mmCIF file of C-alpha atoms in Angstrom:
data_model
loop_
_atom_site.group_PDB
_atom_site.id
_atom_site.type_symbol
_atom_site.label_atom_id
_atom_site.label_comp_id
_atom_site.label_asym_id
_atom_site.label_seq_id
_atom_site.Cartn_x
_atom_site.Cartn_y
_atom_site.Cartn_z
ATOM 1 C CA MET P 1482 -23.130 -13.184 -17.071
ATOM 2 C CA SER P 1483 -20.228 -15.571 -17.657
ATOM 3 C CA LEU P 1484 -17.422 -14.931 -15.170
ATOM 4 C CA LEU P 1485 -15.052 -16.855 -17.416
ATOM 5 C CA HIS P 1486 -15.699 -14.623 -20.424
ATOM 6 C CA ASN P 1487 -15.641 -11.453 -18.334
ATOM 7 C CA VAL P 1488 -12.199 -12.306 -16.966
ATOM 8 C CA ALA P 1489 -10.967 -13.602 -20.318
ATOM 9 C CA LEU P 1490 -11.758 -10.292 -21.993
ATOM 10 C CA SER P 1491 -9.219 -8.606 -19.708
ATOM 11 C CA PHE P 1492 -6.552 -11.085 -20.884
ATOM 12 C CA VAL P 1493 -6.935 -10.271 -24.586
ATOM 13 C CA LYS P 1494 -3.719 -8.497 -25.570
ATOM 14 C CA ASN P 1495 -3.994 -5.167 -27.392
ATOM 15 C CA LEU P 1496 -7.586 -4.766 -26.228
ATOM 16 C CA GLY P 1497 -7.840 -1.914 -23.743
ATOM 17 C CA PRO P 1498 -10.777 -1.154 -21.439
ATOM 18 C CA VAL P 1499 -12.280 1.489 -23.730
ATOM 19 C CA ALA P 1500 -12.430 -0.839 -26.733
ATOM 20 C CA ALA P 1501 -13.570 -3.765 -24.563
ATOM 21 C CA LYS P 1502 -16.532 -1.774 -23.276
ATOM 22 C CA SER P 1503 -17.373 -0.681 -26.796
ATOM 23 C CA LEU P 1504 -17.410 -4.301 -27.973
ATOM 24 C CA MET P 1505 -19.658 -5.387 -25.115
ATOM 25 C CA ALA P 1506 -22.027 -2.472 -25.666
ATOM 26 C CA TYR P 1507 -22.459 -3.313 -29.347
ATOM 27 C CA LEU P 1508 -22.559 -7.106 -29.001
ATOM 28 C CA GLY P 1509 -24.448 -7.503 -25.722
ATOM 29 C CA GLY P 1510 -21.797 -8.723 -23.273
ATOM 30 C CA ALA P 1511 -18.429 -10.417 -22.875
ATOM 31 C CA GLU P 1512 -19.679 -13.871 -23.821
ATOM 32 C CA GLU P 1513 -21.121 -12.549 -27.070
ATOM 33 C CA VAL P 1514 -17.755 -10.981 -27.914
ATOM 34 C CA PHE P 1515 -16.162 -14.435 -27.907
ATOM 35 C CA LYS P 1516 -18.934 -15.833 -30.119
ATOM 36 C CA THR P 1517 -18.798 -13.069 -32.719
ATOM 37 C CA SER P 1518 -16.881 -13.495 -35.973
ATOM 38 C CA PRO P 1519 -13.897 -11.232 -36.681
ATOM 39 C CA THR P 1520 -15.659 -9.947 -39.795
ATOM 40 C CA LYS P 1521 -18.623 -8.669 -37.788
ATOM 41 C CA MET P 1522 -16.334 -7.081 -35.213
ATOM 42 C CA THR P 1523 -14.689 -4.925 -37.849
ATOM 43 C CA THR P 1524 -18.045 -3.235 -38.502
ATOM 44 C CA ILE P 1525 -18.013 -1.760 -34.972
ATOM 45 C CA PRO P 1526 -16.789 1.893 -34.902
ATOM 46 C CA GLY P 1527 -13.175 2.141 -33.796
ATOM 47 C CA ILE P 1528 -12.453 -1.566 -34.349
ATOM 48 C CA GLY P 1529 -10.416 -2.252 -37.488
ATOM 49 C CA GLU P 1530 -9.167 -5.419 -39.206
ATOM 50 C CA LYS P 1531 -5.569 -4.949 -38.066
ATOM 51 C CA ARG P 1532 -6.675 -4.698 -34.465
ATOM 52 C CA VAL P 1533 -8.991 -7.700 -34.590
ATOM 53 C CA ALA P 1534 -6.209 -9.812 -36.148
ATOM 54 C CA GLN P 1535 -4.081 -9.273 -33.025
ATOM 55 C CA TRP P 1536 -6.649 -10.709 -30.615
ATOM 56 C CA ASP P 1537 -6.162 -14.283 -29.396
ATOM 57 C CA PHE P 1538 -9.416 -15.222 -27.673
ATOM 58 C CA GLU P 1539 -8.509 -18.887 -27.173
ATOM 59 C CA SER P 1540 -5.381 -18.093 -25.167
ATOM 60 C CA ALA P 1541 -7.321 -15.505 -23.156
ATOM 61 C CA LEU P 1542 -9.905 -18.114 -22.123
ATOM 62 C CA LYS P 1543 -7.179 -20.503 -20.909
ATOM 63 C CA LEU P 1544 -5.513 -17.768 -18.856
ATOM 64 C CA ALA P 1545 -8.885 -16.766 -17.394
ATOM 65 C CA GLU P 1546 -9.584 -20.334 -16.238
ATOM 66 C CA LYS P 1547 -6.299 -20.414 -14.312
ATOM 67 C CA GLU P 1548 -6.868 -16.970 -12.825
ATOM 68 C CA ILE P 1549 -10.363 -17.821 -11.569
ATOM 69 C CA LEU P 1550 -9.041 -20.971 -9.875
ATOM 70 C CA TYR P 1551 -6.230 -18.977 -8.265
ATOM 71 C CA ALA P 1552 -8.657 -16.313 -7.037
ATOM 72 C CA GLU P 1553 -10.938 -18.941 -5.489
ATOM 73 C CA LYS P 1554 -8.041 -20.579 -3.620
ATOM 74 C CA GLN P 1555 -6.662 -17.264 -2.348
ATOM 75 C CA GLY P 1556 -9.957 -15.657 -1.336
ATOM 76 C CA ILE P 1557 -9.676 -12.978 -4.017
ATOM 77 C CA ASP P 1558 -12.886 -11.313 -5.155
ATOM 78 C CA ILE P 1559 -13.277 -10.473 -8.849
ATOM 79 C CA ILE P 1560 -15.412 -7.355 -9.278
ATOM 80 C CA TYR P 1561 -16.642 -6.710 -12.815
ATOM 81 C CA TYR P 1562 -17.449 -3.167 -13.911
ATOM 82 C CA THR P 1563 -21.170 -3.946 -14.182
ATOM 83 C CA ASP P 1564 -21.210 -5.274 -10.600
ATOM 84 C CA ALA P 1565 -22.920 -3.091 -7.978
ATOM 85 C CA ARG P 1566 -19.798 -3.444 -5.802
ATOM 86 C CA TYR P 1567 -17.592 -1.840 -8.470
ATOM 87 C CA PRO P 1568 -16.571 1.727 -7.457
ATOM 88 C CA LYS P 1569 -19.312 3.872 -8.976
ATOM 89 C CA ARG P 1570 -17.053 6.918 -9.156
ATOM 90 C CA LEU P 1571 -14.456 4.964 -11.116
ATOM 91 C CA LYS P 1572 -17.108 3.528 -13.417
ATOM 92 C CA ASN P 1573 -17.846 7.052 -14.645
ATOM 93 C CA CYS P 1574 -14.264 7.349 -15.976
ATOM 94 C CA GLY P 1575 -13.994 6.323 -19.619
ATOM 95 C CA ASP P 1576 -10.715 4.443 -19.198
ATOM 96 C CA SER P 1577 -11.684 2.584 -16.027
ATOM 97 C CA PRO P 1578 -10.668 -1.108 -15.955
ATOM 98 C CA ILE P 1579 -13.319 -3.679 -16.850
ATOM 99 C CA LEU P 1580 -12.592 -5.622 -13.662
ATOM 100 C CA LEU P 1581 -10.805 -5.356 -10.336
ATOM 101 C CA TYR P 1582 -9.249 -8.000 -8.118
ATOM 102 C CA ALA P 1583 -9.995 -7.310 -4.460
ATOM 103 C CA LYS P 1584 -8.904 -8.838 -1.198
ATOM 104 C CA GLY P 1585 -10.113 -7.791 2.218
ATOM 105 C CA ASN P 1586 -13.257 -6.402 3.791
ATOM 106 C CA MET P 1587 -14.103 -3.268 1.849
ATOM 107 C CA GLU P 1588 -17.054 -1.130 0.857
ATOM 108 C CA LEU P 1589 -15.929 0.836 -2.200
ATOM 109 C CA ASN P 1590 -19.035 3.017 -2.507
ATOM 110 C CA LEU P 1591 -19.197 4.828 0.812
ATOM 111 C CA PRO P 1592 -20.711 8.329 0.576
ATOM 112 C CA LYS P 1593 -17.302 9.882 1.273
ATOM 113 C CA VAL P 1594 -14.120 8.590 -0.371
ATOM 114 C CA ILE P 1595 -10.828 10.489 -0.721
ATOM 115 C CA SER P 1596 -7.309 9.589 -1.752
ATOM 116 C CA ILE P 1597 -4.138 10.714 -0.009
ATOM 117 C CA VAL P 1598 -0.900 10.675 -2.009
ATOM 118 C CA GLY P 1599 2.591 12.087 -1.733
ATOM 119 C CA THR P 1600 6.311 11.615 -1.985
ATOM 120 C CA ARG P 1601 8.121 8.367 -1.213
ATOM 121 C CA ASN P 1602 10.596 10.500 0.770
ATOM 122 C CA ALA P 1603 8.178 11.670 3.451
ATOM 123 C CA THR P 1604 9.581 13.970 6.123
ATOM 124 C CA ASP P 1605 8.426 14.187 9.732
ATOM 125 C CA TYR P 1606 6.430 17.237 8.668
ATOM 126 C CA GLY P 1607 4.518 15.238 6.057
ATOM 127 C CA LYS P 1608 3.904 12.318 8.398
ATOM 128 C CA GLN P 1609 2.585 14.701 11.033
ATOM 129 C CA LEU P 1610 0.153 16.192 8.522
ATOM 130 C CA CYS P 1611 -1.037 12.655 7.700
ATOM 131 C CA HIS P 1612 -1.618 11.985 11.377
ATOM 132 C CA GLN P 1613 -3.538 15.180 12.009
ATOM 133 C CA LEU P 1614 -5.663 14.967 8.865
ATOM 134 C CA ILE P 1615 -6.744 11.371 9.401
ATOM 135 C CA GLU P 1616 -7.358 11.968 13.114
ATOM 136 C CA GLU P 1617 -9.962 14.521 12.084
ATOM 137 C CA LEU P 1618 -11.289 12.456 9.159
ATOM 138 C CA GLN P 1619 -12.229 9.560 11.443
ATOM 139 C CA GLN P 1620 -15.452 11.285 12.491
ATOM 140 C CA TYR P 1621 -16.741 11.570 8.896
ATOM 141 C CA ASN P 1622 -17.112 7.846 8.061
ATOM 142 C CA VAL P 1623 -14.744 8.225 5.112
ATOM 143 C CA LEU P 1624 -12.814 5.663 3.062
ATOM 144 C CA ILE P 1625 -9.153 6.558 2.480
ATOM 145 C CA VAL P 1626 -7.483 5.313 -0.704
ATOM 146 C CA SER P 1627 -3.778 5.388 -1.516
ATOM 147 C CA GLY P 1628 -1.145 3.442 -3.417
ATOM 148 C CA LEU P 1629 0.617 1.582 -0.568
ATOM 149 C CA ALA P 1630 3.969 2.975 -1.722
ATOM 150 C CA LEU P 1631 6.728 4.031 0.640
ATOM 151 C CA GLY P 1632 6.502 7.470 2.210
ATOM 152 C CA ILE P 1633 3.217 9.372 2.426
ATOM 153 C CA ASP P 1634 1.112 6.510 0.995
ATOM 154 C CA VAL P 1635 1.999 3.954 3.643
ATOM 155 C CA ALA P 1636 1.993 6.660 6.343
ATOM 156 C CA ALA P 1637 -1.642 7.401 5.443
ATOM 157 C CA HIS P 1638 -2.569 3.704 5.555
ATOM 158 C CA LYS P 1639 -0.871 3.290 8.958
ATOM 159 C CA GLU P 1640 -2.701 6.293 10.403
ATOM 160 C CA CYS P 1641 -5.984 4.822 9.146
ATOM 161 C CA LEU P 1642 -5.196 1.590 11.002
ATOM 162 C CA LYS P 1643 -4.407 3.594 14.123
ATOM 163 C CA PHE P 1644 -7.726 5.478 14.025
ATOM 164 C CA ASN P 1645 -9.818 2.574 12.662
ATOM 165 C CA VAL P 1646 -10.573 4.379 9.398
ATOM 166 C CA PRO P 1647 -11.266 2.036 6.448
ATOM 167 C CA THR P 1648 -8.446 2.179 3.912
ATOM 168 C CA VAL P 1649 -7.759 0.598 0.529
ATOM 169 C CA GLY P 1650 -4.384 0.242 -1.160
ATOM 170 C CA VAL P 1651 -4.387 0.168 -4.967
ATOM 171 C CA LEU P 1652 -1.497 -1.888 -6.325
ATOM 172 C CA GLY P 1653 0.463 -1.799 -9.568
ATOM 173 C CA HIS P 1654 0.891 -5.581 -9.657
ATOM 174 C CA GLY P 1655 -0.962 -8.813 -8.931
ATOM 175 C CA LEU P 1656 -2.204 -9.848 -5.492
ATOM 176 C CA ASP P 1657 0.261 -12.745 -5.373
ATOM 177 C CA ARG P 1658 3.058 -10.418 -4.244
ATOM 178 C CA MET P 1659 3.717 -7.213 -2.347
ATOM 179 C CA TYR P 1660 5.837 -4.305 -3.544
ATOM 180 C CA PRO P 1661 7.593 -2.883 -1.692
ATOM 181 C CA SER P 1662 7.965 -5.969 0.493
ATOM 182 C CA GLN P 1663 8.428 -3.941 3.697
ATOM 183 C CA ASN P 1664 4.772 -2.900 3.470
ATOM 184 C CA ARG P 1665 3.544 -6.495 3.798
ATOM 185 C CA ALA P 1666 2.684 -6.239 7.520
ATOM 186 C CA THR P 1667 0.670 -3.050 6.939
ATOM 187 C CA ALA P 1668 -1.118 -4.604 3.960
ATOM 188 C CA ASP P 1669 -2.099 -7.661 6.023
ATOM 189 C CA LYS P 1670 -3.628 -5.453 8.738
ATOM 190 C CA MET P 1671 -5.559 -3.462 6.137
ATOM 191 C CA LEU P 1672 -7.501 -6.575 5.129
ATOM 192 C CA GLU P 1673 -9.585 -6.312 8.320
ATOM 193 C CA ASN P 1674 -11.005 -2.853 7.544
ATOM 194 C CA GLY P 1675 -10.441 -2.136 3.874
ATOM 195 C CA GLY P 1676 -7.992 -4.115 1.816
ATOM 196 C CA LEU P 1677 -6.099 -4.352 -1.450
ATOM 197 C CA LEU P 1678 -7.283 -3.612 -4.970
ATOM 198 C CA THR P 1679 -5.702 -4.056 -8.403
ATOM 199 C CA GLU P 1680 -6.633 -4.448 -12.052
ATOM 200 C CA TYR P 1681 -3.672 -6.780 -12.606
ATOM 201 C CA PRO P 1682 -3.941 -10.583 -12.449
ATOM 202 C CA SER P 1683 -1.587 -12.820 -10.490
ATOM 203 C CA GLY P 1684 1.873 -13.053 -11.961
ATOM 204 C CA THR P 1685 1.976 -9.367 -12.904
ATOM 205 C CA VAL P 1686 5.237 -7.833 -11.697
ATOM 206 C CA PRO P 1687 5.504 -4.190 -10.549
ATOM 207 C CA ASP P 1688 6.792 -2.755 -13.814
ATOM 208 C CA ARG P 1689 7.250 1.000 -13.967
ATOM 209 C CA GLU P 1690 4.515 1.529 -16.565
ATOM 210 C CA ASN P 1691 1.934 -0.080 -14.258
ATOM 211 C CA PHE P 1692 2.006 2.698 -11.684
ATOM 212 C CA PRO P 1693 0.568 5.571 -13.766
ATOM 213 C CA GLN P 1694 -2.216 3.118 -14.648
ATOM 214 C CA ARG P 1695 -2.644 2.377 -10.943
ATOM 215 C CA ASN P 1696 -2.815 6.103 -10.225
ATOM 216 C CA ARG P 1697 -5.887 6.557 -12.444
ATOM 217 C CA ILE P 1698 -7.765 4.136 -10.172
ATOM 218 C CA VAL P 1699 -6.630 6.023 -7.052
ATOM 219 C CA ALA P 1700 -7.876 9.288 -8.581
ATOM 220 C CA GLY P 1701 -10.975 7.892 -10.268
ATOM 221 C CA MET P 1702 -12.566 6.001 -7.371
ATOM 222 C CA THR P 1703 -12.531 9.007 -5.014
ATOM 223 C CA ASP P 1704 -14.306 12.335 -4.576
ATOM 224 C CA ALA P 1705 -11.062 14.221 -4.061
ATOM 225 C CA THR P 1706 -7.301 13.746 -3.976
ATOM 226 C CA VAL P 1707 -5.195 15.252 -1.190
ATOM 227 C CA VAL P 1708 -1.482 15.741 -1.894
ATOM 228 C CA ILE P 1709 0.782 15.803 1.169
ATOM 229 C CA GLU P 1710 4.388 16.552 0.211
ATOM 230 C CA ALA P 1711 5.385 15.910 -3.395
ATOM 231 C CA GLY P 1712 8.379 16.627 -5.573
ATOM 232 C CA ILE P 1713 7.963 18.402 -8.881
ATOM 233 C CA LYS P 1714 8.120 15.007 -10.600
ATOM 234 C CA GLY P 1715 6.593 11.762 -9.444
ATOM 235 C CA GLY P 1716 3.470 9.707 -9.008
ATOM 236 C CA ALA P 1717 1.670 12.135 -6.720
ATOM 237 C CA LEU P 1718 1.584 14.856 -9.369
ATOM 238 C CA ILE P 1719 0.492 12.317 -11.983
ATOM 239 C CA THR P 1720 -2.403 11.317 -9.721
ATOM 240 C CA ALA P 1721 -3.326 14.975 -9.228
ATOM 241 C CA GLU P 1722 -3.274 15.603 -12.991
ATOM 242 C CA ILE P 1723 -5.472 12.568 -13.615
ATOM 243 C CA ALA P 1724 -7.900 13.681 -10.899
ATOM 244 C CA ASN P 1725 -8.137 17.083 -12.596
ATOM 245 C CA SER P 1726 -8.840 15.394 -15.932
ATOM 246 C CA TYR P 1727 -11.721 13.533 -14.257
ATOM 247 C CA ASN P 1728 -13.054 16.835 -12.867
ATOM 248 C CA ARG P 1729 -12.371 15.702 -9.305
ATOM 249 C CA ASP P 1730 -11.305 18.051 -6.524
ATOM 250 C CA VAL P 1731 -7.600 18.222 -5.729
ATOM 251 C CA PHE P 1732 -6.161 19.670 -2.524
ATOM 252 C CA ALA P 1733 -2.545 20.227 -1.511
ATOM 253 C CA PHE P 1734 -0.760 21.223 1.665
ATOM 254 C CA PRO P 1735 1.734 24.020 0.937
ATOM 255 C CA GLY P 1736 5.310 23.783 2.139
ATOM 256 C CA ARG P 1737 8.449 25.848 2.538
ATOM 257 C CA LEU P 1738 9.686 27.407 -0.698
ATOM 258 C CA ASP P 1739 13.098 25.781 -0.375
ATOM 259 C CA ASP P 1740 11.770 22.312 0.439
ATOM 260 C CA VAL P 1741 12.271 19.955 -2.516
ATOM 261 C CA TYR P 1742 9.488 17.682 -1.261
ATOM 262 C CA SER P 1743 6.984 20.526 -1.271
ATOM 263 C CA GLU P 1744 7.785 21.817 -4.759
ATOM 264 C CA GLY P 1745 5.032 19.698 -6.280
ATOM 265 C CA CYS P 1746 2.370 20.886 -3.826
ATOM 266 C CA ASN P 1747 3.350 24.527 -4.283
ATOM 267 C CA PHE P 1748 3.301 24.043 -8.072
ATOM 268 C CA LEU P 1749 -0.225 22.599 -7.991
ATOM 269 C CA ILE P 1750 -1.505 25.471 -5.839
ATOM 270 C CA ARG P 1751 0.298 28.159 -7.842
ATOM 271 C CA ASN P 1752 -1.122 26.884 -11.131
ATOM 272 C CA ASN P 1753 -4.680 26.463 -9.802
ATOM 273 C CA LYS P 1754 -4.458 22.683 -10.149
ATOM 274 C CA ALA P 1755 -5.137 22.208 -6.429
ATOM 275 C CA SER P 1756 -6.886 24.116 -3.668
ATOM 276 C CA LEU P 1757 -4.729 25.177 -0.759
ATOM 277 C CA LEU P 1758 -5.360 23.028 2.300
ATOM 278 C CA THR P 1759 -4.444 24.132 5.811
ATOM 279 C CA CYS P 1760 -6.861 22.143 7.955
ATOM 280 C CA MET P 1761 -9.678 19.614 7.846
ATOM 281 C CA ALA P 1762 -12.238 22.424 7.868
ATOM 282 C CA ASP P 1763 -11.004 23.512 4.407
ATOM 283 C CA LEU P 1764 -11.589 20.035 3.021
ATOM 284 C CA ALA P 1765 -14.976 19.508 4.670
ATOM 285 C CA PHE P 1766 -16.250 22.923 3.555
ATOM 286 C CA SER P 1767 -15.119 22.464 -0.063
ATOM 287 C CA LEU P 1768 -16.696 19.007 -0.313
ATOM 288 C CA GLY P 1769 -19.894 20.039 1.464
ATOM 289 C CA TRP P 1770 -19.420 17.622 4.341
ATOM 290 C CA ASP P 1771 -21.458 18.233 7.467
ATOM 291 C CA LYS P 1772 -19.895 17.125 10.724
ATOM 292 C CA PRO P 1773 -21.825 14.126 12.108
ATOM 293 C CA ASP P 1774 -24.031 14.850 15.110
ATOM 294 C CA GLY P 1775 -22.560 14.017 18.482
ATOM 295 C CA THR P 1776 -18.969 13.884 17.283
ATOM 296 C CA LYS P 1777 -16.197 15.350 19.315
ATOM 297 C CA THR P 1778 -14.754 18.525 17.886
ATOM 298 C CA VAL P 1779 -11.105 18.160 17.074
ATOM 299 C CA GLU P 1780 -9.035 21.292 17.337
ATOM 300 C CA GLN P 1781 -7.830 22.562 13.975
ATOM 301 C CA PHE P 1782 -4.144 22.073 13.437
ATOM 302 C CA ALA P 1783 -1.956 24.980 12.481
ATOM 303 C CA LEU P 1784 0.253 24.664 9.438
ATOM 304 C CA PRO P 1785 3.795 25.859 10.184
ATOM 305 C CA LEU P 1786 4.959 27.146 6.809
ATOM 306 C CA ASP P 1787 7.966 29.281 7.713
ATOM 307 C CA LEU P 1788 9.590 27.496 10.601
ATOM 308 C CA THR P 1789 13.256 26.585 10.731
ATOM 309 C CA ASN P 1790 14.218 23.033 11.650
ATOM 310 C CA ASP P 1791 14.770 24.035 15.303
ATOM 311 C CA GLU P 1792 11.470 25.913 15.422
ATOM 312 C CA ARG P 1793 9.630 22.968 13.891
ATOM 313 C CA LEU P 1794 11.152 20.681 16.544
ATOM 314 C CA ILE P 1795 9.858 22.986 19.271
ATOM 315 C CA PHE P 1796 6.459 23.206 17.566
ATOM 316 C CA ASP P 1797 6.160 19.418 17.422
ATOM 317 C CA ILE P 1798 7.073 19.057 21.115
ATOM 318 C CA LEU P 1799 4.473 21.613 22.171
ATOM 319 C CA GLN P 1800 1.883 20.042 19.896
ATOM 320 C CA GLN P 1801 2.330 16.659 21.560
ATOM 321 C CA HIS P 1802 1.515 18.124 24.983
ATOM 322 C CA LYS P 1803 -1.925 19.485 25.820
ATOM 323 C CA ALA P 1804 -0.680 21.287 28.904
ATOM 324 C CA PRO P 1805 1.695 24.256 28.583
ATOM 325 C CA LEU P 1806 5.399 23.415 28.935
ATOM 326 C CA ALA P 1807 7.874 25.371 31.009
ATOM 327 C CA ILE P 1808 10.959 26.716 29.287
ATOM 328 C CA ASP P 1809 13.206 24.545 31.471
ATOM 329 C CA GLU P 1810 11.385 21.412 30.379
ATOM 330 C CA LEU P 1811 11.444 22.537 26.757
ATOM 331 C CA THR P 1812 15.208 22.976 26.719
ATOM 332 C CA ILE P 1813 15.614 19.399 27.966
ATOM 333 C CA LYS P 1814 13.153 17.880 25.503
ATOM 334 C CA ALA P 1815 14.554 19.859 22.574
ATOM 335 C CA ASN P 1816 18.165 19.307 23.668
ATOM 336 C CA MET P 1817 18.800 22.961 22.885
ATOM 337 C CA PRO P 1818 20.780 25.653 24.723
ATOM 338 C CA MET P 1819 18.578 28.049 26.687
ATOM 339 C CA SER P 1820 19.765 31.083 24.696
ATOM 340 C CA ALA P 1821 18.931 29.460 21.346
ATOM 341 C CA LEU P 1822 15.604 28.180 22.679
ATOM 342 C CA ALA P 1823 14.597 31.615 23.927
ATOM 343 C CA MET P 1824 15.345 33.205 20.546
ATOM 344 C CA ASN P 1825 13.370 30.522 18.691
ATOM 345 C CA LEU P 1826 10.434 30.889 21.062
ATOM 346 C CA LEU P 1827 10.395 34.642 20.505
ATOM 347 C CA ASN P 1828 10.377 34.228 16.720
ATOM 348 C CA MET P 1829 7.580 31.652 16.879
ATOM 349 C CA GLU P 1830 5.512 33.843 19.194
ATOM 350 C CA MET P 1831 5.909 36.810 16.840
ATOM 351 C CA GLN P 1832 4.646 34.647 13.975
ATOM 352 C CA GLY P 1833 1.634 33.605 16.015
ATOM 353 C CA TYR P 1834 2.445 29.889 16.224
ATOM 354 C CA ILE P 1835 2.802 29.782 20.015
ATOM 355 C CA ARG P 1836 1.716 31.747 23.066
ATOM 356 C CA SER P 1837 3.704 32.584 26.177
ATOM 357 C CA LEU P 1838 1.904 32.152 29.487
ATOM 358 C CA PRO P 1839 2.684 33.171 33.094
ATOM 359 C CA GLY P 1840 5.580 31.291 34.678
ATOM 360 C CA LYS P 1841 7.588 31.140 31.422
ATOM 361 C CA THR P 1842 5.417 28.407 29.978
ATOM 362 C CA TYR P 1843 4.416 27.991 26.343
ATOM 363 C CA ARG P 1844 1.693 26.357 24.317
ATOM 364 C CA ILE P 1845 0.562 26.180 20.673
ATOM 365 C CA GLY P 1846 -1.091 29.476 19.752
#
């Protein structure tokens, strides 16, 4: 196939991926599209005269030549939708892009691929969930996909780097820039085990309308989407809705009822748009994943739904220590009066989150 014509087809304005695939199916490929007369094109179902009149194939070919040269100089891989390297899960989606620009060292068709998305305003609670989930995912040889946005997205990518889990960031702009710029260092590290992916050519700026389009790739190239903290509006819920439309599994961690950054997760669960997720075992069971032989069992993490801020602080301190902590040491680490600490410990013990041991020591229950 002609790389030039394949790339050029993506530069034809007012020709979306659905119509482009239809043209290629009827005419026998991208190169044949450029050789076919406008009159013949109008005989193809769904392609009318007004639409054909808007297409400028000559300009598209010139833009494609420049883009191919740029990709070669920058080490960017162009993956066409008929290429074996193209994400097979995404290929099954009718509106999938006809090509992707990739940079890094990535295998997009691993047996297990999930996306992790969430709010740009991630709390410590959300970041901790990212850490615990990916720590357990590392034993399953899974690829983690996200959008490299601020908040939960970049937290997931960073945890993947920490645990050497392959991760891919899908961008809403060309590979000649990075948005937001503060994620550049993380993006550079991701190139070693994963990388960056986009349908947009160089020169494409991160316009707002690009990100819902980006989200369909995040949802479409994965087996399931996991939502960790999300407001009632935003990209994470859009990704979840798209995943549902593709008949993909969606999971969400619940949060406190009064937490604005958990409203979206609670909404998805309440309306049966996502399965409730409390630990890695839920995800593995739902997706039919068997734990690899010889892997170390990681203790399931508890999900503290009804803890106050002080109780959550205590929970996090205890969780970071394998050995039980004495109440005297806890009051120092939490910077909390002994009377307040004792009351919080009692409440947490009654809820089953912690256990008291001899010698006034405590550990996660």
